[in-house]
Amino acid sequence: MKKILSLLLVVILSCSVFACGKKNDDSDFQLGRVTGNTYRNDFIGLSCDIPIGWKIYNEKELLALNNLVGDSFDAKTAERLKNAQIVYDMCATHETNGHSINVNFEKVPYDAKKLDLKKNIEAQFDAIRTSYVNMGYTNINISYQKVKVDGKEYDGLRLNAKIEGVDVYMIGFMYVKGNYVVNVSVGSVMTDQTQTFLSSFKVS
């Protein structure tokens, strides 16, 4: 069950939120890096202190999430990911209970700052609910909410569900950075620790 929970939380906000836009100016494209237990990506203006004892996906595992083969990021890999619509940039899971922290970002059209994130989040609810039902979840509740992170509010959603009698909690939030929308999700199993996980993020 842990594997299902972790992988599902990786993709929960990764459905294509926007139609493919025009080619963006992504000359400053940069993948995130993890040093010790700190994730940082200056390109999308995000950092996070990952709890001690969690498994942080290594570069080979992240490449697999991005449907690429290899052991580490290099210039060729970065170029391929720069042209991808969605980039999975960080994934971390608790070793035993399936708590999860995930970051990805997605290309959007030129007028990214004019996008209605609330409308686009709400448009995904039916697809998210269907995905959860197909994987055996019940008691699925999804709602839009403003998510407070690093002293600022962002458009986001909250999801509660059950699987095999176990409570699952997830909060996700989105923000625009340049020509990209950044998607962050945190998930908690059995008890709701999502606010604690959100407190580890800083957005610049």
Tab-separated table of N, CA, C and O in Angstrom, residues 85-161:
chain	number	residue	atom	x	y	z
A	85	GLN	N	6.744	18.655	-21.102
A	85	GLN	CA	5.648	19.490	-20.618
A	85	GLN	C	5.615	19.520	-19.100
A	85	GLN	O	5.355	20.550	-18.494
A	86	ILE	N	5.852	18.364	-18.472
A	86	ILE	CA	5.871	18.284	-17.018
A	86	ILE	C	7.204	17.697	-16.577
A	86	ILE	O	7.664	16.707	-17.143
A	87	VAL	N	7.816	18.326	-15.564
A	87	VAL	CA	9.083	17.846	-15.023
A	87	VAL	C	8.875	17.461	-13.564
A	87	VAL	O	8.450	18.280	-12.748
A	88	TYR	N	9.148	16.195	-13.240
A	88	TYR	CA	9.128	15.750	-11.843
A	88	TYR	C	10.484	16.088	-11.247
A	88	TYR	O	11.506	15.542	-11.670
A	89	ASP	N	10.514	16.991	-10.275
A	89	ASP	CA	11.784	17.548	-9.808
A	89	ASP	C	12.229	17.017	-8.450
A	89	ASP	O	13.414	16.988	-8.165
A	90	MET	N	11.294	16.618	-7.596
A	90	MET	CA	11.670	16.085	-6.288
A	90	MET	C	10.562	15.202	-5.751
A	90	MET	O	9.380	15.512	-5.877
A	91	CYS	N	10.942	14.100	-5.164
A	91	CYS	CA	9.992	13.211	-4.508
A	91	CYS	C	10.662	12.641	-3.272
A	91	CYS	O	11.804	12.176	-3.334
A	92	ALA	N	9.977	12.696	-2.159
A	92	ALA	CA	10.489	12.118	-0.919
A	92	ALA	C	9.353	11.402	-0.213
A	92	ALA	O	8.212	11.881	-0.209
A	93	THR	N	9.652	10.249	0.373
A	93	THR	CA	8.636	9.480	1.078
A	93	THR	C	9.165	9.006	2.419
A	93	THR	O	10.365	8.747	2.571
A	94	HIS	N	8.272	8.885	3.389
A	94	HIS	CA	8.639	8.297	4.664
A	94	HIS	C	8.926	6.823	4.441
A	94	HIS	O	8.219	6.146	3.695
A	95	GLU	N	9.946	6.324	5.081
A	95	GLU	CA	10.407	4.954	4.824
A	95	GLU	C	9.363	3.890	5.141
A	95	GLU	O	9.347	2.822	4.542
A	96	THR	N	8.477	4.148	6.111
A	96	THR	CA	7.585	3.072	6.548
A	96	THR	C	6.102	3.333	6.333
A	96	THR	O	5.342	2.394	6.096
A	97	ASN	N	5.636	4.596	6.418
A	97	ASN	CA	4.189	4.784	6.437
A	97	ASN	C	3.597	5.482	5.211
A	97	ASN	O	2.390	5.692	5.148
A	98	GLY	N	4.423	5.874	4.240
A	98	GLY	CA	3.864	6.417	3.012
A	98	GLY	C	3.629	7.909	2.971
A	98	GLY	O	3.118	8.409	1.975
A	99	HIS	N	3.984	8.673	4.034
A	99	HIS	CA	3.946	10.129	3.918
A	99	HIS	C	4.761	10.530	2.695
A	99	HIS	O	5.738	9.862	2.326
A	100	SER	N	4.390	11.641	2.068
A	100	SER	CA	5.018	11.981	0.795
A	100	SER	C	5.103	13.484	0.590
A	100	SER	O	4.213	14.235	1.006
A	101	ILE	N	6.195	13.912	-0.046
A	101	ILE	CA	6.391	15.307	-0.458
A	101	ILE	C	6.860	15.279	-1.904
A	101	ILE	O	7.803	14.556	-2.234
A	102	ASN	N	6.188	16.060	-2.762
A	102	ASN	CA	6.478	15.986	-4.192
A	102	ASN	C	6.444	17.360	-4.851
A	102	ASN	O	5.611	18.203	-4.499
A	103	VAL	N	7.330	17.559	-5.828
A	103	VAL	CA	7.406	18.819	-6.566
A	103	VAL	C	7.516	18.512	-8.052
A	103	VAL	O	8.337	17.688	-8.466
A	104	ASN	N	6.685	19.153	-8.850
A	104	ASN	CA	6.875	19.125	-10.294
A	104	ASN	C	6.497	20.487	-10.851
A	104	ASN	O	5.889	21.310	-10.166
A	105	PHE	N	6.913	20.742	-12.081
A	105	PHE	CA	6.512	22.002	-12.714
A	105	PHE	C	6.205	21.765	-14.170
A	105	PHE	O	6.689	20.832	-14.800
A	106	GLU	N	5.334	22.645	-14.698
A	106	GLU	CA	4.708	22.423	-15.996
A	106	GLU	C	4.765	23.677	-16.846
A	106	GLU	O	4.500	24.786	-16.376
A	107	LYS	N	5.116	23.513	-18.129
A	107	LYS	CA	5.132	24.644	-19.049
A	107	LYS	C	3.724	25.180	-19.290
A	107	LYS	O	2.776	24.411	-19.384
A	108	VAL	N	3.622	26.497	-19.417
A	108	VAL	CA	2.332	27.130	-19.699
A	108	VAL	C	2.524	28.189	-20.784
A	108	VAL	O	3.654	28.505	-21.145
A	109	PRO	N	1.433	28.743	-21.318
A	109	PRO	CA	1.570	29.756	-22.369
A	109	PRO	C	2.251	31.033	-21.878
A	109	PRO	O	2.527	31.207	-20.708
A	110	TYR	N	2.482	31.943	-22.825
A	110	TYR	CA	3.186	33.183	-22.511
A	110	TYR	C	2.510	33.986	-21.405
A	110	TYR	O	3.157	34.592	-20.569
A	111	ASP	N	1.186	34.033	-21.419
A	111	ASP	CA	0.452	34.857	-20.466
A	111	ASP	C	0.181	34.090	-19.167
A	111	ASP	O	-0.911	34.124	-18.623
A	112	ALA	N	1.196	33.435	-18.648
A	112	ALA	CA	1.019	32.571	-17.475
A	112	ALA	C	0.419	33.312	-16.287
A	112	ALA	O	-0.400	32.761	-15.546
A	113	LYS	N	0.805	34.556	-16.097
A	113	LYS	CA	0.323	35.292	-14.927
A	113	LYS	C	-1.167	35.609	-15.008
A	113	LYS	O	-1.776	35.981	-14.011
A	114	LYS	N	-1.762	35.453	-16.175
A	114	LYS	CA	-3.194	35.708	-16.331
A	114	LYS	C	-4.032	34.446	-16.145
A	114	LYS	O	-5.246	34.498	-16.207
A	115	LEU	N	-3.375	33.332	-15.927
A	115	LEU	CA	-4.106	32.079	-15.772
A	115	LEU	C	-4.939	32.080	-14.494
A	115	LEU	O	-4.512	32.595	-13.466
A	116	ASP	N	-6.109	31.509	-14.575
A	116	ASP	CA	-6.986	31.368	-13.417
A	116	ASP	C	-6.694	30.018	-12.767
A	116	ASP	O	-7.254	28.988	-13.145
A	117	LEU	N	-5.772	30.003	-11.790
A	117	LEU	CA	-5.365	28.745	-11.177
A	117	LEU	C	-6.524	28.072	-10.446
A	117	LEU	O	-6.655	26.848	-10.484
A	118	LYS	N	-7.357	28.860	-9.788
A	118	LYS	CA	-8.494	28.279	-9.070
A	118	LYS	C	-9.392	27.506	-10.034
A	118	LYS	O	-9.782	26.357	-9.772
A	119	LYS	N	-9.704	28.114	-11.155
A	119	LYS	CA	-10.567	27.474	-12.139
A	119	LYS	C	-9.937	26.190	-12.668
A	119	LYS	O	-10.606	25.164	-12.824
A	120	ASN	N	-8.636	26.217	-12.933
A	120	ASN	CA	-7.968	25.046	-13.477
A	120	ASN	C	-7.833	23.932	-12.453
A	120	ASN	O	-7.919	22.748	-12.795
A	121	ILE	N	-7.640	24.271	-11.194
A	121	ILE	CA	-7.592	23.258	-10.134
A	121	ILE	C	-8.948	22.568	-10.022
A	121	ILE	O	-9.047	21.338	-9.990
A	122	GLU	N	-10.011	23.374	-9.958
A	122	GLU	CA	-11.347	22.799	-9.807
A	122	GLU	C	-11.728	21.939	-11.012
A	122	GLU	O	-12.472	20.961	-10.866
A	123	ALA	N	-11.201	22.271	-12.180
A	123	ALA	CA	-11.514	21.495	-13.384
A	123	ALA	C	-10.927	20.088	-13.324
A	123	ALA	O	-11.353	19.205	-14.074
A	124	GLN	N	-9.954	19.862	-12.438
A	124	GLN	CA	-9.322	18.548	-12.324
A	124	GLN	C	-10.030	17.613	-11.337
A	124	GLN	O	-9.685	16.428	-11.244
A	125	PHE	N	-10.993	18.125	-10.594
A	125	PHE	CA	-11.584	17.332	-9.502
A	125	PHE	C	-12.172	16.003	-9.982
A	125	PHE	O	-11.957	14.962	-9.361
A	126	ASP	N	-12.920	16.025	-11.078
A	126	ASP	CA	-13.549	14.786	-11.551
A	126	ASP	C	-12.500	13.756	-11.948
A	126	ASP	O	-12.632	12.565	-11.630
A	127	ALA	N	-11.437	14.194	-12.631
A	127	ALA	CA	-10.383	13.274	-13.053
A	127	ALA	C	-9.643	12.704	-11.848
A	127	ALA	O	-9.320	11.510	-11.805
A	128	ILE	N	-9.394	13.545	-10.858
A	128	ILE	CA	-8.708	13.078	-9.644
A	128	ILE	C	-9.572	12.059	-8.916
A	128	ILE	O	-9.106	10.991	-8.505
A	129	ARG	N	-10.857	12.386	-8.761
A	129	ARG	CA	-11.770	11.474	-8.063
A	129	ARG	C	-11.848	10.131	-8.784
A	129	ARG	O	-11.799	9.068	-8.151
A	130	THR	N	-11.945	10.162	-10.102
A	130	THR	CA	-11.998	8.925	-10.873
A	130	THR	C	-10.727	8.097	-10.690
A	130	THR	O	-10.789	6.871	-10.526
A	131	SER	N	-9.575	8.753	-10.695
A	131	SER	CA	-8.309	8.043	-10.498
A	131	SER	C	-8.272	7.360	-9.142
A	131	SER	O	-7.845	6.204	-9.020
A	132	TYR	N	-8.750	8.049	-8.118
A	132	TYR	CA	-8.750	7.470	-6.770
A	132	TYR	C	-9.717	6.289	-6.685
A	132	TYR	O	-9.403	5.263	-6.087
A	133	VAL	N	-10.890	6.452	-7.260
A	133	VAL	CA	-11.865	5.356	-7.240
A	133	VAL	C	-11.291	4.129	-7.938
A	133	VAL	O	-11.397	2.996	-7.443
A	134	ASN	N	-10.639	4.338	-9.068
A	134	ASN	CA	-10.074	3.221	-9.823
A	134	ASN	C	-8.971	2.501	-9.060
A	134	ASN	O	-8.684	1.324	-9.343
A	135	MET	N	-8.341	3.173	-8.109
A	135	MET	CA	-7.279	2.546	-7.332
A	135	MET	C	-7.788	2.000	-6.003
A	135	MET	O	-7.001	1.546	-5.171
A	136	GLY	N	-9.111	2.054	-5.791
A	136	GLY	CA	-9.685	1.429	-4.611
A	136	GLY	C	-9.942	2.339	-3.437
A	136	GLY	O	-10.273	1.872	-2.345
A	137	TYR	N	-9.808	3.649	-3.628
A	137	TYR	CA	-10.064	4.584	-2.533
A	137	TYR	C	-11.565	4.812	-2.366
A	137	TYR	O	-12.331	4.738	-3.331
A	138	THR	N	-11.977	5.107	-1.149
A	138	THR	CA	-13.366	5.430	-0.849
A	138	THR	C	-13.407	6.713	-0.015
A	138	THR	O	-12.365	7.254	0.362
A	139	ASN	N	-14.624	7.182	0.278
A	139	ASN	CA	-14.800	8.381	1.103
A	139	ASN	C	-13.926	9.541	0.605
A	139	ASN	O	-13.254	10.217	1.381
A	140	ILE	N	-13.966	9.758	-0.693
A	140	ILE	CA	-13.090	10.754	-1.316
A	140	ILE	C	-13.736	12.133	-1.232
A	140	ILE	O	-14.845	12.344	-1.723
A	141	ASN	N	-13.038	13.061	-0.627
A	141	ASN	CA	-13.506	14.446	-0.523
A	141	ASN	C	-12.418	15.360	-1.072
A	141	ASN	O	-11.270	15.324	-0.609
A	142	ILE	N	-12.772	16.184	-2.058
A	142	ILE	CA	-11.826	17.119	-2.665
A	142	ILE	C	-12.415	18.517	-2.593
A	142	ILE	O	-13.590	18.718	-2.900
A	143	SER	N	-11.608	19.483	-2.215
A	143	SER	CA	-12.089	20.858	-2.175
A	143	SER	C	-10.959	21.831	-2.497
A	143	SER	O	-9.786	21.563	-2.207
A	144	TYR	N	-11.329	22.939	-3.130
A	144	TYR	CA	-10.378	24.019	-3.358
A	144	TYR	C	-10.136	24.730	-2.045
A	144	TYR	O	-11.037	24.893	-1.225
A	145	GLN	N	-8.910	25.184	-1.830
A	145	GLN	CA	-8.663	26.031	-0.672
A	145	GLN	C	-7.414	26.860	-0.908
A	145	GLN	O	-6.547	26.506	-1.717
A	146	LYS	N	-7.346	27.994	-0.234
A	146	LYS	CA	-6.128	28.777	-0.205
A	146	LYS	C	-5.167	28.097	0.765
A	146	LYS	O	-5.541	27.752	1.882
A	147	VAL	N	-3.941	27.887	0.325
A	147	VAL	CA	-2.948	27.187	1.127
A	147	VAL	C	-1.872	28.185	1.538
A	147	VAL	O	-1.277	28.846	0.682
A	148	LYS	N	-1.632	28.281	2.830
A	148	LYS	CA	-0.638	29.224	3.328
A	148	LYS	C	0.714	28.534	3.451
A	148	LYS	O	0.849	27.522	4.127
A	149	VAL	N	1.709	29.095	2.769
A	149	VAL	CA	3.065	28.554	2.769
A	149	VAL	C	4.047	29.708	2.875
A	149	VAL	O	3.955	30.677	2.102
A	150	ASP	N	4.963	29.620	3.815
A	150	ASP	CA	6.004	30.635	3.967
A	150	ASP	C	5.415	32.039	4.079
A	150	ASP	O	5.937	33.009	3.524
A	151	GLY	N	4.284	32.154	4.787
A	151	GLY	CA	3.658	33.444	5.041
A	151	GLY	C	2.827	33.989	3.903
A	151	GLY	O	2.293	35.098	4.004
A	152	LYS	N	2.692	33.239	2.810
A	152	LYS	CA	1.913	33.692	1.664
A	152	LYS	C	0.830	32.672	1.339
A	152	LYS	O	0.951	31.507	1.690
A	153	GLU	N	-0.234	33.126	0.650
A	153	GLU	CA	-1.327	32.228	0.282
A	153	GLU	C	-1.256	31.864	-1.198
A	153	GLU	O	-0.965	32.714	-2.046
A	154	TYR	N	-1.546	30.594	-1.476
A	154	TYR	CA	-1.513	30.084	-2.842
A	154	TYR	C	-2.798	29.317	-3.136
A	154	TYR	O	-3.444	28.789	-2.230
A	155	ASP	N	-3.141	29.237	-4.428
A	155	ASP	CA	-4.272	28.411	-4.839
A	155	ASP	C	-3.903	26.942	-4.646
A	155	ASP	O	-2.791	26.526	-4.987
A	156	GLY	N	-4.857	26.187	-4.099
A	156	GLY	CA	-4.543	24.785	-3.870
A	156	GLY	C	-5.776	23.943	-3.638
A	156	GLY	O	-6.908	24.383	-3.848
A	157	LEU	N	-5.555	22.726	-3.205
A	157	LEU	CA	-6.664	21.830	-2.909
A	157	LEU	C	-6.330	20.963	-1.716
A	157	LEU	O	-5.174	20.765	-1.357
A	158	ARG	N	-7.384	20.459	-1.123
A	158	ARG	CA	-7.268	19.478	-0.034
A	158	ARG	C	-8.034	18.237	-0.442
A	158	ARG	O	-9.119	18.333	-1.012
A	159	LEU	N	-7.450	17.087	-0.157
A	159	LEU	CA	-8.109	15.820	-0.442
A	159	LEU	C	-8.006	14.909	0.773
A	159	LEU	O	-6.932	14.778	1.374
A	160	ASN	N	-9.132	14.307	1.138
A	160	ASN	CA	-9.167	13.269	2.173
A	160	ASN	C	-9.804	12.033	1.555
A	160	ASN	O	-10.747	12.133	0.769
A	161	ALA	N	-9.295	10.859	1.905
A	161	ALA	CA	-9.853	9.611	1.368
A	161	ALA	C	-9.478	8.466	2.292
A	161	ALA	O	-8.730	8.639	3.259
